Short mmCIF file of C-alpha atoms in Angstrom, two decimals:
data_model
loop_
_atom_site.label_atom_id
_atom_site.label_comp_id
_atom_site.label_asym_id
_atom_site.label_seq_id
_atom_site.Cartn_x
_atom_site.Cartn_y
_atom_site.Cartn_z
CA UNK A 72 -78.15 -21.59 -112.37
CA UNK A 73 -78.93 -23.29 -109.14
CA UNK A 74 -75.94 -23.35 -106.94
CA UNK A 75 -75.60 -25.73 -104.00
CA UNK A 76 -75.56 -24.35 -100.09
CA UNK A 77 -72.00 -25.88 -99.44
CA UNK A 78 -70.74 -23.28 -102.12
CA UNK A 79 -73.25 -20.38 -100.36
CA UNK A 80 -71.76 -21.16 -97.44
CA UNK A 81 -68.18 -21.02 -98.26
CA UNK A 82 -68.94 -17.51 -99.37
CA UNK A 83 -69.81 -16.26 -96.94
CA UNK A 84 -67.45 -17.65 -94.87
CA UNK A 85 -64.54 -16.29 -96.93
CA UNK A 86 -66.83 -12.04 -97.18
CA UNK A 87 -66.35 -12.54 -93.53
CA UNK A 88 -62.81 -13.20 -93.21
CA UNK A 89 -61.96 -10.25 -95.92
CA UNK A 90 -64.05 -7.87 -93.71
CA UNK A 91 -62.52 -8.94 -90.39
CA UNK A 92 -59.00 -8.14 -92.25
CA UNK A 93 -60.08 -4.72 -93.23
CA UNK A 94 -61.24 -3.54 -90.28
CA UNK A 95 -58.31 -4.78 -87.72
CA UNK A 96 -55.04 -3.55 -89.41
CA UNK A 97 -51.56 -4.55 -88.65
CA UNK A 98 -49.69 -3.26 -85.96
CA UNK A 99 -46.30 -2.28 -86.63
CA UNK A 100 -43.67 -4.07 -84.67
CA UNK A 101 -41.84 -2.06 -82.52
CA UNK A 102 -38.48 -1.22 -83.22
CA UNK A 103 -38.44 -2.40 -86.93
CA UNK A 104 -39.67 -0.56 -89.84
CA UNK A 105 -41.91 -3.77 -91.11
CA UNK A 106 -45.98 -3.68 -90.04
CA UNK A 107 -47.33 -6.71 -87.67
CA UNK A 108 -49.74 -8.58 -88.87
CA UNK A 109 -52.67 -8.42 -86.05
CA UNK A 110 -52.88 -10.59 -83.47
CA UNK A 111 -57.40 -11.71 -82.92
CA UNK A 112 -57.85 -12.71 -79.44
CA UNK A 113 -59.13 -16.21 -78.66
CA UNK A 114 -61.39 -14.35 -75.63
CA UNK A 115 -64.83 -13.42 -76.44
CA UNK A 116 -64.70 -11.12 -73.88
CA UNK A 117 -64.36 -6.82 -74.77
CA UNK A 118 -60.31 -5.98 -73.73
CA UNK A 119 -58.61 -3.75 -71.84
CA UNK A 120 -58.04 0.09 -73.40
CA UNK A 121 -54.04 -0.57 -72.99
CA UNK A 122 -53.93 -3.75 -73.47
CA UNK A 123 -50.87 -4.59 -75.46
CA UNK A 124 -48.83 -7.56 -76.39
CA UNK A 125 -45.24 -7.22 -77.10
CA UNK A 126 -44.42 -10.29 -78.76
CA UNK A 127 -47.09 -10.60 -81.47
CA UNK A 128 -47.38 -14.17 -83.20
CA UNK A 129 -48.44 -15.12 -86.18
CA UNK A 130 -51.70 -14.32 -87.68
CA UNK A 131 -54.28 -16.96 -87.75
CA UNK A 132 -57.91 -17.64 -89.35
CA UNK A 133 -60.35 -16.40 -87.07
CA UNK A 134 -64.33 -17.90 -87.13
CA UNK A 135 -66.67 -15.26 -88.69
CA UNK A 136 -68.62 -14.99 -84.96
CA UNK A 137 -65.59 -13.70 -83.14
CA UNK A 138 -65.41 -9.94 -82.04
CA UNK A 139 -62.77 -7.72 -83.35
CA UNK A 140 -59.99 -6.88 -81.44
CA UNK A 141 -58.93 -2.94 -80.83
CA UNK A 142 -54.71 -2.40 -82.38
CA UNK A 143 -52.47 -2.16 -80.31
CA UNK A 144 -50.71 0.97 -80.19
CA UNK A 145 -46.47 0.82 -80.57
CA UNK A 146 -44.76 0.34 -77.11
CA UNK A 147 -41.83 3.18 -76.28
CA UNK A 148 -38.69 1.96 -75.44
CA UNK A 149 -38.69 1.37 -71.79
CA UNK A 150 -36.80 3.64 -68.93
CA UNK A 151 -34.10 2.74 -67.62
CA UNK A 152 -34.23 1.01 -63.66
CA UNK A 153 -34.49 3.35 -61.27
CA UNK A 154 -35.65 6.13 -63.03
CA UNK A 155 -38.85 7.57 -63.53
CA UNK A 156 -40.21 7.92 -67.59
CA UNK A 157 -41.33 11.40 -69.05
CA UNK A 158 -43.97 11.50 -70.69
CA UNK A 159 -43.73 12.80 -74.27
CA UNK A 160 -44.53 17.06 -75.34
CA UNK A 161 -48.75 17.66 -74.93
CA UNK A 162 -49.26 14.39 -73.25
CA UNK A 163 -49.70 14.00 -68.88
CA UNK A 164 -48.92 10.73 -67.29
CA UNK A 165 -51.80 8.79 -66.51
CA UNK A 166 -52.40 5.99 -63.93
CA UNK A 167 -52.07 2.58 -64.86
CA UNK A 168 -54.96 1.12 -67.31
CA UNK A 169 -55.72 4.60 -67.99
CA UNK A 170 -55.45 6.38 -71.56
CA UNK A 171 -53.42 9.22 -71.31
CA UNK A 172 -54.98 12.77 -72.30
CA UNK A 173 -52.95 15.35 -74.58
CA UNK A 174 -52.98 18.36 -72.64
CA UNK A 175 -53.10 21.16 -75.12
CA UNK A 176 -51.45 24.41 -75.15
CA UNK A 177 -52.54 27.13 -72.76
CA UNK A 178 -52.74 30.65 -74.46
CA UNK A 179 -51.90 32.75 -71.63
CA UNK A 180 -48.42 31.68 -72.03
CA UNK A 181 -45.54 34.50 -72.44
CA UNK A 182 -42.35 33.29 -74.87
CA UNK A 183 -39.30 33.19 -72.65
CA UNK A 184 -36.69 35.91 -73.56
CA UNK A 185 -33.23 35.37 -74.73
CA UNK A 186 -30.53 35.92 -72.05
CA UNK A 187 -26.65 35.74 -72.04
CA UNK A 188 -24.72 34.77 -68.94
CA UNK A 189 -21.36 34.53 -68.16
CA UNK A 190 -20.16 31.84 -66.61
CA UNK A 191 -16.75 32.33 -66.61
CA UNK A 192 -15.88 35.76 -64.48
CA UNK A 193 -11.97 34.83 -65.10
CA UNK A 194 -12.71 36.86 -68.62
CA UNK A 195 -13.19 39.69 -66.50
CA UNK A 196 -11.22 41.70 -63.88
CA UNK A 197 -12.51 40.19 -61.14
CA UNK A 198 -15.54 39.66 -62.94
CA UNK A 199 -15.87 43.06 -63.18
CA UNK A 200 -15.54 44.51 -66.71
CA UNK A 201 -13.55 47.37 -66.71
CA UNK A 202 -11.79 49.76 -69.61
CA UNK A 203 -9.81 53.18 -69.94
CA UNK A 204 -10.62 53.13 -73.49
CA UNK A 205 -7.61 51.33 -74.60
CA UNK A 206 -7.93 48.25 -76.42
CA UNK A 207 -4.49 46.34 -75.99
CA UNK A 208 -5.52 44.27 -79.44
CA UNK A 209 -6.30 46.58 -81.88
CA UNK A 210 -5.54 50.26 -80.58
CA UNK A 211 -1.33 50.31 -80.95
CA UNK A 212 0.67 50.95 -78.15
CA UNK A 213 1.30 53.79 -76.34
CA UNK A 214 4.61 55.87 -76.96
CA UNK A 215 7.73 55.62 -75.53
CA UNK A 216 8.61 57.44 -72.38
CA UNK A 217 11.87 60.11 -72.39
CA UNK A 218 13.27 62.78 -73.69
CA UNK A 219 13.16 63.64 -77.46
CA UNK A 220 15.93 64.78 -79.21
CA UNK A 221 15.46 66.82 -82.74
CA UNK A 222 17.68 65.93 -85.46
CA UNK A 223 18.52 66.30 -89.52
CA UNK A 224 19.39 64.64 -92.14
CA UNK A 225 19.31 62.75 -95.46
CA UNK A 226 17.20 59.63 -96.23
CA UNK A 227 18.90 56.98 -97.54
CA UNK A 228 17.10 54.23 -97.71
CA UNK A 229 13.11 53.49 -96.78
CA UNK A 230 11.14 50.01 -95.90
CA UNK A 231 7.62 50.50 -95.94
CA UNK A 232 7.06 46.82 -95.14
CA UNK A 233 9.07 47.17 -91.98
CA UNK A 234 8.48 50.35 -91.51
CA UNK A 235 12.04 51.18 -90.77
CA UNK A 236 14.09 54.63 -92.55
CA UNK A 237 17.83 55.13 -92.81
CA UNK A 238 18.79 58.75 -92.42
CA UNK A 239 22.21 60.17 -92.64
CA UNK A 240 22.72 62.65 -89.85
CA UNK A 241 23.79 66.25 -90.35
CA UNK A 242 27.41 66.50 -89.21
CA UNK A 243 28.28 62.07 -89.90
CA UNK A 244 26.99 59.29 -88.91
CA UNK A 245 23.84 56.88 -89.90
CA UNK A 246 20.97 56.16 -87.71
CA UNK A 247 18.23 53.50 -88.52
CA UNK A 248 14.87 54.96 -87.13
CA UNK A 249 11.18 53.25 -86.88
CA UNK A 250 7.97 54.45 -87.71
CA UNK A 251 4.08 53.46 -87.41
CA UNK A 252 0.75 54.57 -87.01
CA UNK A 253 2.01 56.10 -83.91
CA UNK A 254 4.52 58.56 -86.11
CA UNK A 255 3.12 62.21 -87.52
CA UNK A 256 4.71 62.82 -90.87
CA UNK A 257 4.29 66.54 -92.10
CA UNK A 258 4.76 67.94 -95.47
CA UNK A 259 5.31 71.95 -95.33
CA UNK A 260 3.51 71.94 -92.07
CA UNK A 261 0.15 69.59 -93.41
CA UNK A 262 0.16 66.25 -92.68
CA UNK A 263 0.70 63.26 -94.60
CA UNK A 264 1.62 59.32 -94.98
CA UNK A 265 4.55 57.28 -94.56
CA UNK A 266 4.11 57.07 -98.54
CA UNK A 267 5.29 60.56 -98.69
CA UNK A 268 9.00 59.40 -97.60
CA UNK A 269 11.41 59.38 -100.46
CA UNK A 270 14.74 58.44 -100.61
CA UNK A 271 17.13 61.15 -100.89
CA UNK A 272 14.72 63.83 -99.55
CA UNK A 273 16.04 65.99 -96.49
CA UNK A 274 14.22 65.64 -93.07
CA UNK A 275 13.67 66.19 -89.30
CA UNK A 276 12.74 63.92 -86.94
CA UNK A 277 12.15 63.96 -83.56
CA UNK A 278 13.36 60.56 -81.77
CA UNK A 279 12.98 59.01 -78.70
CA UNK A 280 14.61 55.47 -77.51
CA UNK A 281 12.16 52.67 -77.93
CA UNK A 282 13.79 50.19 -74.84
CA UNK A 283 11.17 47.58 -75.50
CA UNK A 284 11.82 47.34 -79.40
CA UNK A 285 15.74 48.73 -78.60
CA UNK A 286 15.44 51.05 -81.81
CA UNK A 287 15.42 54.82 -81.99
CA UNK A 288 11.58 55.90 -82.97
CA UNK A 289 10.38 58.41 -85.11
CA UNK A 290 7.59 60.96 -83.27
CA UNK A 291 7.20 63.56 -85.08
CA UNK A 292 8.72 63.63 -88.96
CA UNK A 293 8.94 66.49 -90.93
CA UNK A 294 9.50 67.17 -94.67
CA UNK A 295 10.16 69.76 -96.93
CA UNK A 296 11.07 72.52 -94.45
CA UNK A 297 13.50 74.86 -93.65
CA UNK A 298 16.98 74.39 -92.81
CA UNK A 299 17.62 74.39 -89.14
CA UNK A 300 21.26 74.41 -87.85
CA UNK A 301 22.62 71.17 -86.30
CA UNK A 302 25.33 70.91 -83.53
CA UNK A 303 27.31 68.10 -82.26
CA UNK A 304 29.72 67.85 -79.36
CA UNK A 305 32.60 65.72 -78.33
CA UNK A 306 36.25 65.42 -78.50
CA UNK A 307 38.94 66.38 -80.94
CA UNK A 308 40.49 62.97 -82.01
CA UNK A 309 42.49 64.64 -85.10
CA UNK A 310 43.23 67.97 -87.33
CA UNK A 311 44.23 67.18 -90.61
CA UNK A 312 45.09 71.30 -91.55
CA UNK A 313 46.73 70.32 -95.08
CA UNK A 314 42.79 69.05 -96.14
CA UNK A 315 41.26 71.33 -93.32
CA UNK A 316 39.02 68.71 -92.13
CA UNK A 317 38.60 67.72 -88.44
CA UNK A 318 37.54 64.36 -86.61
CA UNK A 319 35.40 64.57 -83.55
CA UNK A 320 34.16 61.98 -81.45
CA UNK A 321 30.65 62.06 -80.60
CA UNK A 322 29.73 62.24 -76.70
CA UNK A 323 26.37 60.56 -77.73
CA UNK A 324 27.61 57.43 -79.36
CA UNK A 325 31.20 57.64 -79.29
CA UNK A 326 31.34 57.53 -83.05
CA UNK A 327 34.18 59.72 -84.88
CA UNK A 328 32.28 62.50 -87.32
CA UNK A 329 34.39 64.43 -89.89
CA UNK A 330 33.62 67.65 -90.57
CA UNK A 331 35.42 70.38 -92.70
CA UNK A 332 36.42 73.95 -91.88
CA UNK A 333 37.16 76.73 -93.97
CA UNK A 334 38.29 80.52 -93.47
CA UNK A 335 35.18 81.59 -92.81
CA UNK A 336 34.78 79.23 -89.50
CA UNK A 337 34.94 81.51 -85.79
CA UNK A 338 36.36 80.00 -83.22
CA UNK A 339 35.52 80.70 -79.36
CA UNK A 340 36.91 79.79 -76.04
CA UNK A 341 34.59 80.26 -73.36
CA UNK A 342 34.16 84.06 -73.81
CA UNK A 343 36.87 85.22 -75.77
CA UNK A 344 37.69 85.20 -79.30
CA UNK A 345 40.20 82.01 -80.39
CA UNK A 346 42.07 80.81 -83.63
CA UNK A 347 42.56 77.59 -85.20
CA UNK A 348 45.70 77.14 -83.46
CA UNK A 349 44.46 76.74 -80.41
CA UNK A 350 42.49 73.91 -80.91
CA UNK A 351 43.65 70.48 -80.36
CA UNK A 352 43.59 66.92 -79.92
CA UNK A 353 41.40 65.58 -77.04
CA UNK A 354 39.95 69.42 -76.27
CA UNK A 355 35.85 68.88 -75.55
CA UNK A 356 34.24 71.58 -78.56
CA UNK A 357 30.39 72.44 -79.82
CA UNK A 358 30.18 72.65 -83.19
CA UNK A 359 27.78 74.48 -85.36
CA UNK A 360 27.49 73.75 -88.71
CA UNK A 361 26.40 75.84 -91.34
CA UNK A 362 22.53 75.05 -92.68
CA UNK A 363 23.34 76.22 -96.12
CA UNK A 364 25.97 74.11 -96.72
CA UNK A 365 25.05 71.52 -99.22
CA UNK A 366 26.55 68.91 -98.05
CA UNK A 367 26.38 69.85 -94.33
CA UNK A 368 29.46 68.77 -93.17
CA UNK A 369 31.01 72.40 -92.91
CA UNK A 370 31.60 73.89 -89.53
CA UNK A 371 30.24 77.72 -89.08
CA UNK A 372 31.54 78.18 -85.66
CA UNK A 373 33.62 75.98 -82.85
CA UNK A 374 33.62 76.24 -79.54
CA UNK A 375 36.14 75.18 -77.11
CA UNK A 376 35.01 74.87 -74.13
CA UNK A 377 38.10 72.77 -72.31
CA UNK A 378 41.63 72.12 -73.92
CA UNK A 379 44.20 69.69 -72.29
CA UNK A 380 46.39 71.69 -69.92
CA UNK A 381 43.38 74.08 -69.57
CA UNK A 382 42.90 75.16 -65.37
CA UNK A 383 39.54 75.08 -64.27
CA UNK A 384 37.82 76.18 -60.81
CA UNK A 385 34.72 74.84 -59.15
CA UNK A 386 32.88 76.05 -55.92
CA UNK A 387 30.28 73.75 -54.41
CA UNK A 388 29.32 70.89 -52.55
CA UNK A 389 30.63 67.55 -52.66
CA UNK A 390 28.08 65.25 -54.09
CA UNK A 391 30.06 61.88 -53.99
CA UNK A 392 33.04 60.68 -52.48
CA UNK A 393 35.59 57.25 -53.37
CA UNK A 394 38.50 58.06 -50.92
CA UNK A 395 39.84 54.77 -51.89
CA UNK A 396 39.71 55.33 -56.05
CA UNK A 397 40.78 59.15 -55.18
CA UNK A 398 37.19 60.24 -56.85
CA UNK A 399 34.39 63.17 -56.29
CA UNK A 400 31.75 64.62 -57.45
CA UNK A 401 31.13 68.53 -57.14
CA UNK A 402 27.94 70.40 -58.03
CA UNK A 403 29.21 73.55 -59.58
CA UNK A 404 27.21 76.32 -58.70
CA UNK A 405 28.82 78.92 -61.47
CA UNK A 406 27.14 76.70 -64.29
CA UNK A 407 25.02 74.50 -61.94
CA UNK A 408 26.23 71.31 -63.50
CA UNK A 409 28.10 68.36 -61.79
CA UNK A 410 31.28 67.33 -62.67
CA UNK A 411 33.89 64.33 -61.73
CA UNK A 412 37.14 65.35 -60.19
CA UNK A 413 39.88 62.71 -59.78
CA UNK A 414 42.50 63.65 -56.96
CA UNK A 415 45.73 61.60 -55.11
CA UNK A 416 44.42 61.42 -51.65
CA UNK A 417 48.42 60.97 -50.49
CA UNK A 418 49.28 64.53 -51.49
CA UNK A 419 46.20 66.10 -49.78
CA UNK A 420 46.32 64.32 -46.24
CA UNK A 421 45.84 68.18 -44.61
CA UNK A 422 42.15 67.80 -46.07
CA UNK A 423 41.32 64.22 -46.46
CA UNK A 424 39.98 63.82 -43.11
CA UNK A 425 37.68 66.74 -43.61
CA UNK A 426 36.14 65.67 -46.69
CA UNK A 427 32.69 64.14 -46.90
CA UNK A 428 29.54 64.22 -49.02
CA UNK A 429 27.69 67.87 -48.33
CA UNK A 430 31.17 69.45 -47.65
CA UNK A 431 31.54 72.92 -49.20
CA UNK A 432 35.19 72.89 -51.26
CA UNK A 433 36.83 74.89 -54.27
CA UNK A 434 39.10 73.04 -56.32
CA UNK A 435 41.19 73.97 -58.71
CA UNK A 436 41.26 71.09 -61.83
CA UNK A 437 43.51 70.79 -65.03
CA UNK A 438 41.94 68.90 -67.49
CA UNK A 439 44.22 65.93 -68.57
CA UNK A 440 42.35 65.27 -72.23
CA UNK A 441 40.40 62.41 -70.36
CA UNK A 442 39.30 63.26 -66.74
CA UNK A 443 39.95 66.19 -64.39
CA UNK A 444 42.48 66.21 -61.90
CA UNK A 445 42.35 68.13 -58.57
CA UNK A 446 45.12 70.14 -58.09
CA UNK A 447 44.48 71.71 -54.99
CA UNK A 448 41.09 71.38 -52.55
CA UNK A 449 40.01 73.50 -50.52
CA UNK A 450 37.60 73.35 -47.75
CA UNK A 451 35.04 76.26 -47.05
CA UNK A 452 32.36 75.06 -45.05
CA UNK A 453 32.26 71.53 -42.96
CA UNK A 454 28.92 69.66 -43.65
CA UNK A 455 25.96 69.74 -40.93
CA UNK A 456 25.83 66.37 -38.55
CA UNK A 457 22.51 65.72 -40.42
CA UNK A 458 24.58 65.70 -44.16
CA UNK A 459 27.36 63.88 -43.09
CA UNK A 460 27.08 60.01 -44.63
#
């Protein structure tokens, strides 16, 4: 079939516009996700490497004799005035109308090493980390200073949530004592848990005052042992001899105790052997109590140490002095203790004068049930200037 040169023409013409298309493809618009459709310049002559247009228009039919035009490569967002761009990882700046080089990555170089700084040195001492050893979070605290003081008794009642016993002291009374991880507990001598605490069962403890908590704590606690004797001291409050039971108020807390006596009690005063009829109301005792007894609450020997009406003597030096409350305070030196005489400075003018703090006396007290009252003062030796106050 013969076919006329307008149709070869228009051909070829249209094989030359499909192979212009395929070998310039769109650029993609920058900042939007849809392609450009490339741009043919009108200029016949070759362009620039970086040559870019940032507003593309709209594709148009280009004559088969025009050269292709390189894409255009998408344009970054631009820097901000003032400041100077980076360039991206791998690739170094290049001057202007230049195509910039990707450096690549040099083998010679080390990986950097995790470090950990502190930048805050208040989390330190100074910024100097120090420690005894004691960790004030986790380790518990340290035990209460004082004295300890051993005593017996019955438990009545145990909290293992808040760690907390109630024992019924040999000779009256109840005390609520703590306990924690602090606390030995021992079983016939081995030790054991808090677990091991049963109501009803007889122990020892050994307490000391907890001030910051302001509860008596347990140090030591010990089960299953021996009997040991317990004491108590105070003053007679009452004798009840039809029932033969006595009532003595504590000198610790103050709190009456009830005890009972039988004929098999011993009675002492000071030295010497004494009788039941000797003791009485408001006379300061020590009482031992028997560690057999089952309930504990029998006395095996009293002592009287000062009955009201009872003469007393003490040689020593005056300690303290109220000449206006008519008060001293002698240090003893038969027993070495100190003890509070109360005296009417109007009936001893002949020695008030001569009485300071350091002055050697020997008075002669009768105890009065509550206090001690000088009866007659006597100075031995006058203070040295340096003791006088």
């Amino acid at each position: 079939m013969k076919r006329s040169p307008l149709f070869i023409s228009s051909f070829l013409l249209l094989s030359a516009v499909l192979v212009c298309a395929q070998t310039n493809p769109a650029t993609p618009k920058p900042g939007s996700g849809v392609p450009e459709t490339p741009v043919p310049s009108t200029q016949t002559s070759t362009p620039a490497p970086n040559a870019a247009s940032t507003n593309a228009a709209p594709a148009t039919q280009t004559p088969p004799n025009t050269p292709a035009v390189a894409p255009t490569p998408a344009q970054a967002p631009s820097a901000p005035s003032g400041s100077k761009a980076t360039p991206p990882p791998g690739i170094t700046s290049a001057p202007p109308g230049t195509a910039a080089k990707p450096v690549e990555p040099s083998e010679n170089v080390e990986p950097m090493q995790p470090k950990t700084e502190i930048f805050d040195s208040s989390a330190t001492s100074s910024g100097v980390l120090t420690t005894d050893g004691h960790d004030p979070v986790l380790d518990p605290p340290p035990l209460p200073g004082g004295l300890t003081t051993l005593v017996g008794g019955t438990v009545s009642g145990v909290d293992h949530i808040r760690n907390r016993m109630t024992m019924v002291v040999f000779g009256g009374g109840h005390w609520k004592i703590g306990f924690d991880e602090r606390t030995h507990i021992f079983r016939n001598g081995a030790e054991t848990t808090q677990l091991a605490i049963k109501k009803g069962e007889r122990v020892y403890v050994d307490t000391m005052l907890d001030k910051k908590n302001h509860e008596i704590f347990a140090r030591n606690i010990r089960l299953g042992v021996a009997a040991l004797p317990a004491n108590a001291d105070g003053q007679i409050v009452d004798i009840d001899l039809k029932h033969q039971r006595v009532t003595l108020r504590d000198q610790i807390d103050s709190v009456p105790v009830h005890f009972s006596i039988d004929n098999q009690t011993k009675f002492n005063h000071g030295s010497n052997s004494a009788s039941l009829g000797e003791l009485k109301p408001g006379a300061l005792v020590h009482v031992k109590f028997s560690p057999e007894s089952p309930n504990r609450g029998l006395a095996r020997e009293i002592s009287i140490i000062a009955a009201p009406g009872s003469q007393f003597t003490y040689v020593g030096k005056i300690t303290h002095l109220d000449l206006r409350k008519g008060v001293m305070a002698i240090q003893n030196v038969i027993d070495d203790k100190n003890y509070e005489v109360n005296f009417n400075p109007n009936q001893l003018k002949d020695v008030r004068d001569q009485l300071a703090v350091g002055t050697d006396v020997r008075i002669v007290a009768v105890f009065e049930g509550t206090r001690y009252t000088a009866q007659s003062i006597i100075v031995t030796k006058e203070p040295e200037p340096s003791e006088k106050q």
